[in-house]
Amino acid sequence: EPEVTQTPSHQVTQMGQEVILRCVPISNHLYFYWYRQILGQKVEFLVSFYNNEISEKSEIFDDQFSVERPDGSNFTLKIRSTKLEDSAMYFCASSEGTGYSPLHFGNGTRLTVT
Amino acid sequence: DQQVKQNSPSLSVQEGRISILNCDYTNSMFDYFLWYKKYPAEGPTFLISISSIKDKNEDGRFTVFLNKSAKHLSLHIVPSQPGDSAVYFCAASETDSWGKLQFGAGTQVVVTP
């Protein structure tokens, strides 16, 4: 069964550094998402992306965050200057379309900011 | 933000019996509901969904029931199997924000032999 793949599985970085989290969505999916889960908290929406632009973003997704689809297969999340509170599990997801189309998630990247 | 609530943090059930997981929501604009299962060190895996025009959806051992007037949904797993031991998340989205899922806190299910 097709799946969403994320790399790396674990990323450790120092505060203030830039990180890029990578995702390969399911090939025929058109909508892409990033979610995160801080330890002990709920899974929360960050951003949705369609047709090479952001469809919607949460209050969390400030100017430090950006997303890109640099080629036909990858989808990336960049955090420009990481903070301690950015430490979390970051999940990429994709869906075929909107309207009753379930999201399929990758296994996540654990980001640790020291 | 408590738009989606799963009030039972854990559930223990015997193998072969029914598991019933509950979820309540407060946002009347939600019209698509999903259940996900999550194992440690993995991402959420989609199980089953239901739109607000239905009150029941079934897929194999999994059935989701939606009670819109009570703003309540439930997931039934029959029969429960040891491999069902995982955290189960309820999630919901609004028509105008497809893909922006609001998740519950999850229920840890343990299926015992």
PDB file of C-alpha atoms in Angstrom:
ATOM      1  CA  GLU A   1       0.000   0.000   0.000  1.00  0.00           C
ATOM      2  CA  PRO A   2       1.336   3.476  -0.890  1.00  0.00           C
ATOM      3  CA  GLU A   3       2.613   5.430   2.061  1.00  0.00           C
ATOM      4  CA  VAL A   4       3.902   8.823   3.070  1.00  0.00           C
ATOM      5  CA  THR A   5       7.613   8.739   3.895  1.00  0.00           C
ATOM      6  CA  GLN A   6       9.459  11.228   6.074  1.00  0.00           C
ATOM      7  CA  THR A   7      13.145  11.859   6.620  1.00  0.00           C
ATOM      8  CA  PRO A   8      14.983  12.043   8.872  1.00  0.00           C
ATOM      9  CA  SER A   9      13.246  10.069  11.599  1.00  0.00           C
ATOM     10  CA  HIS A  10      15.080  12.064  14.258  1.00  0.00           C
ATOM     11  CA  GLN A  11      16.740  15.458  13.983  1.00  0.00           C
ATOM     12  CA  VAL A  12      18.700  17.138  16.744  1.00  0.00           C
ATOM     13  CA  THR A  13      19.584  20.791  16.298  1.00  0.00           C
ATOM     14  CA  GLN A  14      20.779  23.715  18.328  1.00  0.00           C
ATOM     15  CA  MET A  15      18.546  26.646  19.103  1.00  0.00           C
ATOM     16  CA  GLY A  16      18.722  29.268  16.376  1.00  0.00           C
ATOM     17  CA  GLN A  17      19.673  26.814  13.637  1.00  0.00           C
ATOM     18  CA  GLU A  18      17.626  26.178  10.536  1.00  0.00           C
ATOM     19  CA  VAL A  19      16.131  22.756   9.915  1.00  0.00           C
ATOM     20  CA  ILE A  20      14.414  21.227   6.925  1.00  0.00           C
ATOM     21  CA  LEU A  21      12.093  18.296   7.373  1.00  0.00           C
ATOM     22  CA  ARG A  22      11.375  16.249   4.287  1.00  0.00           C
ATOM     23  CA  CYS A  23       8.390  14.293   3.113  1.00  0.00           C
ATOM     24  CA  VAL A  24       7.427  12.278   0.071  1.00  0.00           C
ATOM     25  CA  PRO A  25       3.621  12.226  -0.146  1.00  0.00           C
ATOM     26  CA  ILE A  26       1.626   9.476  -1.824  1.00  0.00           C
ATOM     27  CA  SER A  27       2.167   9.910  -5.543  1.00  0.00           C
ATOM     28  CA  ASN A  28      -1.380  10.602  -6.762  1.00  0.00           C
ATOM     29  CA  HIS A  29      -2.283  12.856  -3.852  1.00  0.00           C
ATOM     30  CA  LEU A  30      -2.771  16.541  -4.483  1.00  0.00           C
ATOM     31  CA  TYR A  31      -3.068  17.996  -0.983  1.00  0.00           C
ATOM     32  CA  PHE A  32      -0.260  18.103   1.524  1.00  0.00           C
ATOM     33  CA  TYR A  33      -0.128  18.935   5.194  1.00  0.00           C
ATOM     34  CA  TRP A  34       2.144  19.331   8.170  1.00  0.00           C
ATOM     35  CA  TYR A  35       1.026  18.573  11.707  1.00  0.00           C
ATOM     36  CA  ARG A  36       2.963  18.408  14.921  1.00  0.00           C
ATOM     37  CA  GLN A  37       2.602  16.815  18.320  1.00  0.00           C
ATOM     38  CA  ILE A  38       4.432  18.240  21.275  1.00  0.00           C
ATOM     39  CA  LEU A  39       5.095  15.594  23.911  1.00  0.00           C
ATOM     40  CA  GLY A  40       1.990  15.051  26.018  1.00  0.00           C
ATOM     41  CA  GLN A  41      -0.194  17.266  23.851  1.00  0.00           C
ATOM     42  CA  LYS A  42      -2.642  16.791  21.007  1.00  0.00           C
ATOM     43  CA  VAL A  43      -1.753  16.449  17.371  1.00  0.00           C
ATOM     44  CA  GLU A  44      -2.171  19.944  15.930  1.00  0.00           C
ATOM     45  CA  PHE A  45      -2.507  21.330  12.426  1.00  0.00           C
ATOM     46  CA  LEU A  46       0.233  23.558  11.049  1.00  0.00           C
ATOM     47  CA  VAL A  47      -0.389  24.099   7.342  1.00  0.00           C
ATOM     48  CA  SER A  48      -2.098  22.773   4.233  1.00  0.00           C
ATOM     49  CA  PHE A  49      -0.694  23.101   0.719  1.00  0.00           C
ATOM     50  CA  TYR A  50      -2.253  22.701  -2.700  1.00  0.00           C
ATOM     51  CA  ASN A  51      -1.273  23.694  -6.206  1.00  0.00           C
ATOM     52  CA  ASN A  52       2.039  25.101  -5.020  1.00  0.00           C
ATOM     53  CA  GLU A  53       0.607  27.428  -2.473  1.00  0.00           C
ATOM     54  CA  ILE A  54      -0.522  27.466   1.123  1.00  0.00           C
ATOM     55  CA  SER A  55      -4.257  26.820   1.457  1.00  0.00           C
ATOM     56  CA  GLU A  56      -4.533  27.398   5.154  1.00  0.00           C
ATOM     57  CA  LYS A  57      -2.222  27.823   8.115  1.00  0.00           C
ATOM     58  CA  SER A  58      -2.596  27.882  11.871  1.00  0.00           C
ATOM     59  CA  GLU A  59      -1.491  30.565  14.305  1.00  0.00           C
ATOM     60  CA  ILE A  60       1.516  28.390  15.088  1.00  0.00           C
ATOM     61  CA  PHE A  61       2.754  28.669  11.510  1.00  0.00           C
ATOM     62  CA  ASP A  62       4.452  32.048  11.821  1.00  0.00           C
ATOM     63  CA  ASP A  63       7.201  33.642   9.730  1.00  0.00           C
ATOM     64  CA  GLN A  64       9.742  31.170  11.073  1.00  0.00           C
ATOM     65  CA  PHE A  65       8.026  28.391   9.162  1.00  0.00           C
ATOM     66  CA  SER A  66       7.837  27.823   5.433  1.00  0.00           C
ATOM     67  CA  VAL A  67       6.811  24.987   3.149  1.00  0.00           C
ATOM     68  CA  GLU A  68       7.882  24.110  -0.338  1.00  0.00           C
ATOM     69  CA  ARG A  69       7.353  21.508  -3.000  1.00  0.00           C
ATOM     70  CA  PRO A  70      10.731  21.792  -4.713  1.00  0.00           C
ATOM     71  CA  ASP A  71      10.053  19.058  -7.253  1.00  0.00           C
ATOM     72  CA  GLY A  72       7.325  16.638  -8.240  1.00  0.00           C
ATOM     73  CA  SER A  73       7.747  14.353  -5.273  1.00  0.00           C
ATOM     74  CA  ASN A  74       9.113  16.130  -2.200  1.00  0.00           C
ATOM     75  CA  PHE A  75       7.328  18.363   0.271  1.00  0.00           C
ATOM     76  CA  THR A  76       9.419  20.182   2.867  1.00  0.00           C
ATOM     77  CA  LEU A  77       8.927  22.105   6.079  1.00  0.00           C
ATOM     78  CA  LYS A  78      11.603  24.623   6.983  1.00  0.00           C
ATOM     79  CA  ILE A  79      12.013  26.182  10.387  1.00  0.00           C
ATOM     80  CA  ARG A  80      14.267  29.163   9.969  1.00  0.00           C
ATOM     81  CA  SER A  81      15.539  29.734  13.476  1.00  0.00           C
ATOM     82  CA  THR A  82      14.546  26.953  15.829  1.00  0.00           C
ATOM     83  CA  LYS A  83      13.411  27.553  19.385  1.00  0.00           C
ATOM     84  CA  LEU A  84      13.300  25.126  22.294  1.00  0.00           C
ATOM     85  CA  GLU A  85       9.505  25.036  22.028  1.00  0.00           C
ATOM     86  CA  ASP A  86       9.734  23.750  18.462  1.00  0.00           C
ATOM     87  CA  SER A  87      10.771  20.379  19.863  1.00  0.00           C
ATOM     88  CA  ALA A  88       8.018  18.016  18.778  1.00  0.00           C
ATOM     89  CA  MET A  89       7.058  15.180  16.478  1.00  0.00           C
ATOM     90  CA  TYR A  90       6.325  16.582  13.030  1.00  0.00           C
ATOM     91  CA  PHE A  91       3.975  14.617  10.811  1.00  0.00           C
ATOM     92  CA  CYS A  92       3.529  15.071   7.102  1.00  0.00           C
ATOM     93  CA  ALA A  93       0.236  13.979   5.546  1.00  0.00           C
ATOM     94  CA  SER A  94      -1.364  13.904   2.131  1.00  0.00           C
ATOM     95  CA  SER A  95      -4.832  13.356   0.702  1.00  0.00           C
ATOM     96  CA  GLU A  96      -6.296  12.719  -2.735  1.00  0.00           C
ATOM     97  CA  GLY A  97      -8.542  15.713  -2.580  1.00  0.00           C
ATOM     98  CA  THR A  98     -10.831  17.654  -0.355  1.00  0.00           C
ATOM     99  CA  GLY A  99     -14.291  16.701   0.657  1.00  0.00           C
ATOM    100  CA  TYR A 100     -14.395  13.495   2.663  1.00  0.00           C
ATOM    101  CA  SER A 101     -10.913  12.489   1.606  1.00  0.00           C
ATOM    102  CA  PRO A 102      -8.934  11.056   4.524  1.00  0.00           C
ATOM    103  CA  LEU A 103      -5.439  12.241   5.352  1.00  0.00           C
ATOM    104  CA  HIS A 104      -2.674   9.657   5.315  1.00  0.00           C
ATOM    105  CA  PHE A 105       0.203  10.363   7.655  1.00  0.00           C
ATOM    106  CA  GLY A 106       3.888   9.548   7.602  1.00  0.00           C
ATOM    107  CA  ASN A 107       5.742   8.153  10.592  1.00  0.00           C
ATOM    108  CA  GLY A 108       7.011  11.550  11.612  1.00  0.00           C
ATOM    109  CA  THR A 109      10.278  13.307  12.325  1.00  0.00           C
ATOM    110  CA  ARG A 110      11.189  13.793  15.962  1.00  0.00           C
ATOM    111  CA  LEU A 111      12.773  17.239  16.218  1.00  0.00           C
ATOM    112  CA  THR A 112      14.824  17.955  19.326  1.00  0.00           C
ATOM    113  CA  VAL A 113      16.054  21.513  19.816  1.00  0.00           C
ATOM    114  CA  THR A 114      18.803  21.909  22.394  1.00  0.00           C
TER     115      THR A 114
ATOM    116  CA  ASP B   1      -8.928  24.511  22.321  1.00  0.00           C
ATOM    117  CA  GLN B   2     -11.180  21.588  23.295  1.00  0.00           C
ATOM    118  CA  GLN B   3     -13.354  21.234  20.226  1.00  0.00           C
ATOM    119  CA  VAL B   4     -12.824  17.472  20.145  1.00  0.00           C
ATOM    120  CA  LYS B   5     -12.776  15.545  23.392  1.00  0.00           C
ATOM    121  CA  GLN B   6     -11.967  11.965  24.192  1.00  0.00           C
ATOM    122  CA  ASN B   7     -12.750  11.684  27.867  1.00  0.00           C
ATOM    123  CA  SER B   8     -11.418   8.190  28.409  1.00  0.00           C
ATOM    124  CA  PRO B   9      -7.632   8.175  28.361  1.00  0.00           C
ATOM    125  CA  SER B  10      -7.525   4.387  28.473  1.00  0.00           C
ATOM    126  CA  LEU B  11      -9.597   1.296  27.824  1.00  0.00           C
ATOM    127  CA  SER B  12      -8.847  -2.330  28.609  1.00  0.00           C
ATOM    128  CA  VAL B  13     -10.798  -5.054  26.813  1.00  0.00           C
ATOM    129  CA  GLN B  14     -10.551  -8.811  26.497  1.00  0.00           C
ATOM    130  CA  GLU B  15      -9.658 -10.372  23.195  1.00  0.00           C
ATOM    131  CA  GLY B  16     -12.789 -11.251  21.259  1.00  0.00           C
ATOM    132  CA  ARG B  17     -14.951  -8.698  23.035  1.00  0.00           C
ATOM    133  CA  ILE B  18     -16.221  -5.371  21.750  1.00  0.00           C
ATOM    134  CA  SER B  19     -14.184  -2.178  22.200  1.00  0.00           C
ATOM    135  CA  ILE B  20     -16.216   1.031  22.291  1.00  0.00           C
ATOM    136  CA  LEU B  21     -14.390   4.323  22.043  1.00  0.00           C
ATOM    137  CA  ASN B  22     -16.190   7.616  22.491  1.00  0.00           C
ATOM    138  CA  CYS B  23     -15.636  11.115  21.222  1.00  0.00           C
ATOM    139  CA  ASP B  24     -17.535  14.357  21.806  1.00  0.00           C
ATOM    140  CA  TYR B  25     -17.265  17.598  19.889  1.00  0.00           C
ATOM    141  CA  THR B  26     -18.469  21.124  20.416  1.00  0.00           C
ATOM    142  CA  ASN B  27     -18.158  22.704  16.966  1.00  0.00           C
ATOM    143  CA  SER B  28     -21.434  22.388  15.047  1.00  0.00           C
ATOM    144  CA  MET B  29     -19.583  23.244  11.808  1.00  0.00           C
ATOM    145  CA  PHE B  30     -17.743  19.930  11.837  1.00  0.00           C
ATOM    146  CA  ASP B  31     -19.067  17.650   9.139  1.00  0.00           C
ATOM    147  CA  TYR B  32     -16.352  15.071   8.567  1.00  0.00           C
ATOM    148  CA  PHE B  33     -15.114  12.776  11.282  1.00  0.00           C
ATOM    149  CA  LEU B  34     -12.268  10.298  11.254  1.00  0.00           C
ATOM    150  CA  TRP B  35     -10.698   7.716  13.514  1.00  0.00           C
ATOM    151  CA  TYR B  36      -6.990   7.045  13.500  1.00  0.00           C
ATOM    152  CA  LYS B  37      -4.923   4.385  15.217  1.00  0.00           C
ATOM    153  CA  LYS B  38      -1.385   5.073  16.349  1.00  0.00           C
ATOM    154  CA  TYR B  39       1.372   2.743  17.443  1.00  0.00           C
ATOM    155  CA  PRO B  40       4.451   4.091  19.268  1.00  0.00           C
ATOM    156  CA  ALA B  41       7.043   5.629  16.935  1.00  0.00           C
ATOM    157  CA  GLU B  42       4.610   5.581  14.020  1.00  0.00           C
ATOM    158  CA  GLY B  43       2.285   8.112  12.484  1.00  0.00           C
ATOM    159  CA  PRO B  44      -1.510   8.004  12.806  1.00  0.00           C
ATOM    160  CA  THR B  45      -3.032   5.343  10.547  1.00  0.00           C
ATOM    161  CA  PHE B  46      -6.431   6.080   9.042  1.00  0.00           C
ATOM    162  CA  LEU B  47      -9.119   3.595  10.139  1.00  0.00           C
ATOM    163  CA  ILE B  48     -12.541   4.822   9.174  1.00  0.00           C
ATOM    164  CA  SER B  49     -14.449   8.016   8.567  1.00  0.00           C
ATOM    165  CA  ILE B  50     -17.986   9.314   8.422  1.00  0.00           C
ATOM    166  CA  SER B  51     -19.596  12.393   6.946  1.00  0.00           C
ATOM    167  CA  SER B  52     -22.333  14.297   8.703  1.00  0.00           C
ATOM    168  CA  ILE B  53     -24.972  13.105   6.251  1.00  0.00           C
ATOM    169  CA  LYS B  54     -24.660   9.594   7.659  1.00  0.00           C
ATOM    170  CA  ASP B  55     -25.146   8.145  11.109  1.00  0.00           C
ATOM    171  CA  LYS B  56     -23.236   4.916  10.641  1.00  0.00           C
ATOM    172  CA  ASN B  57     -20.338   3.632   8.584  1.00  0.00           C
ATOM    173  CA  GLU B  58     -18.943   0.130   8.690  1.00  0.00           C
ATOM    174  CA  ASP B  59     -15.679  -1.346   7.458  1.00  0.00           C
ATOM    175  CA  GLY B  60     -14.926  -4.886   8.500  1.00  0.00           C
ATOM    176  CA  ARG B  61     -14.492  -5.048  12.266  1.00  0.00           C
ATOM    177  CA  PHE B  62     -14.802  -1.251  12.601  1.00  0.00           C
ATOM    178  CA  THR B  63     -18.044   0.681  12.823  1.00  0.00           C
ATOM    179  CA  VAL B  64     -18.387   4.391  13.481  1.00  0.00           C
ATOM    180  CA  PHE B  65     -21.624   5.882  14.766  1.00  0.00           C
ATOM    181  CA  LEU B  66     -22.454   9.577  14.601  1.00  0.00           C
ATOM    182  CA  ASN B  67     -25.098  11.281  16.720  1.00  0.00           C
ATOM    183  CA  LYS B  68     -25.206  14.854  15.452  1.00  0.00           C
ATOM    184  CA  SER B  69     -27.808  16.080  17.914  1.00  0.00           C
ATOM    185  CA  ALA B  70     -25.641  14.928  20.810  1.00  0.00           C
ATOM    186  CA  LYS B  71     -22.402  15.936  19.029  1.00  0.00           C
ATOM    187  CA  HIS B  72     -21.088  12.496  19.790  1.00  0.00           C
ATOM    188  CA  LEU B  73     -19.415   9.748  17.837  1.00  0.00           C
ATOM    189  CA  SER B  74     -18.189   6.343  18.751  1.00  0.00           C
ATOM    190  CA  LEU B  75     -15.988   3.647  17.284  1.00  0.00           C
ATOM    191  CA  HIS B  76     -16.860  -0.004  17.780  1.00  0.00           C
ATOM    192  CA  ILE B  77     -14.281  -2.705  17.204  1.00  0.00           C
ATOM    193  CA  VAL B  78     -15.690  -6.225  17.059  1.00  0.00           C
ATOM    194  CA  PRO B  79     -14.075  -8.569  17.825  1.00  0.00           C
ATOM    195  CA  SER B  80     -11.092  -6.963  19.495  1.00  0.00           C
ATOM    196  CA  GLN B  81      -7.718  -8.485  18.693  1.00  0.00           C
ATOM    197  CA  PRO B  82      -4.307  -8.105  20.390  1.00  0.00           C
ATOM    198  CA  GLY B  83      -3.053  -6.131  17.378  1.00  0.00           C
ATOM    199  CA  ASP B  84      -5.693  -3.510  18.122  1.00  0.00           C
ATOM    200  CA  SER B  85      -3.722  -2.389  21.169  1.00  0.00           C
ATOM    201  CA  ALA B  86      -2.804   1.189  20.260  1.00  0.00           C
ATOM    202  CA  VAL B  87      -3.811   4.799  20.836  1.00  0.00           C
ATOM    203  CA  TYR B  88      -6.989   5.782  18.987  1.00  0.00           C
ATOM    204  CA  PHE B  89      -7.613   9.364  17.939  1.00  0.00           C
ATOM    205  CA  CYS B  90     -10.861  10.949  16.943  1.00  0.00           C
ATOM    206  CA  ALA B  91     -10.533  13.870  14.502  1.00  0.00           C
ATOM    207  CA  ALA B  92     -12.926  16.268  12.815  1.00  0.00           C
ATOM    208  CA  SER B  93     -12.936  18.954  10.163  1.00  0.00           C
ATOM    209  CA  GLU B  94     -15.217  21.672   8.851  1.00  0.00           C
ATOM    210  CA  THR B  95     -16.478  21.846   5.276  1.00  0.00           C
ATOM    211  CA  ASP B  96     -14.530  25.008   4.532  1.00  0.00           C
ATOM    212  CA  SER B  97     -11.312  23.716   6.076  1.00  0.00           C
ATOM    213  CA  TRP B  98     -10.811  20.292   4.622  1.00  0.00           C
ATOM    214  CA  GLY B  99      -7.612  18.779   5.882  1.00  0.00           C
ATOM    215  CA  LYS B 100      -7.453  21.022   8.929  1.00  0.00           C
ATOM    216  CA  LEU B 101      -8.222  18.266  11.393  1.00  0.00           C
ATOM    217  CA  GLN B 102      -8.933  18.896  15.047  1.00  0.00           C
ATOM    218  CA  PHE B 103      -7.728  15.923  17.045  1.00  0.00           C
ATOM    219  CA  GLY B 104      -8.856  14.530  20.352  1.00  0.00           C
ATOM    220  CA  ALA B 105      -6.326  13.627  23.014  1.00  0.00           C
ATOM    221  CA  GLY B 106      -6.545   9.921  22.245  1.00  0.00           C
ATOM    222  CA  THR B 107      -7.595   6.754  24.046  1.00  0.00           C
ATOM    223  CA  GLN B 108      -5.054   4.046  24.816  1.00  0.00           C
ATOM    224  CA  VAL B 109      -6.624   0.653  24.119  1.00  0.00           C
ATOM    225  CA  VAL B 110      -5.134  -2.497  25.587  1.00  0.00           C
ATOM    226  CA  VAL B 111      -6.509  -5.829  24.393  1.00  0.00           C
ATOM    227  CA  THR B 112      -5.759  -8.619  26.826  1.00  0.00           C
ATOM    228  CA  PRO B 113      -5.741 -12.348  26.022  1.00  0.00           C
TER     229      PRO B 113
END
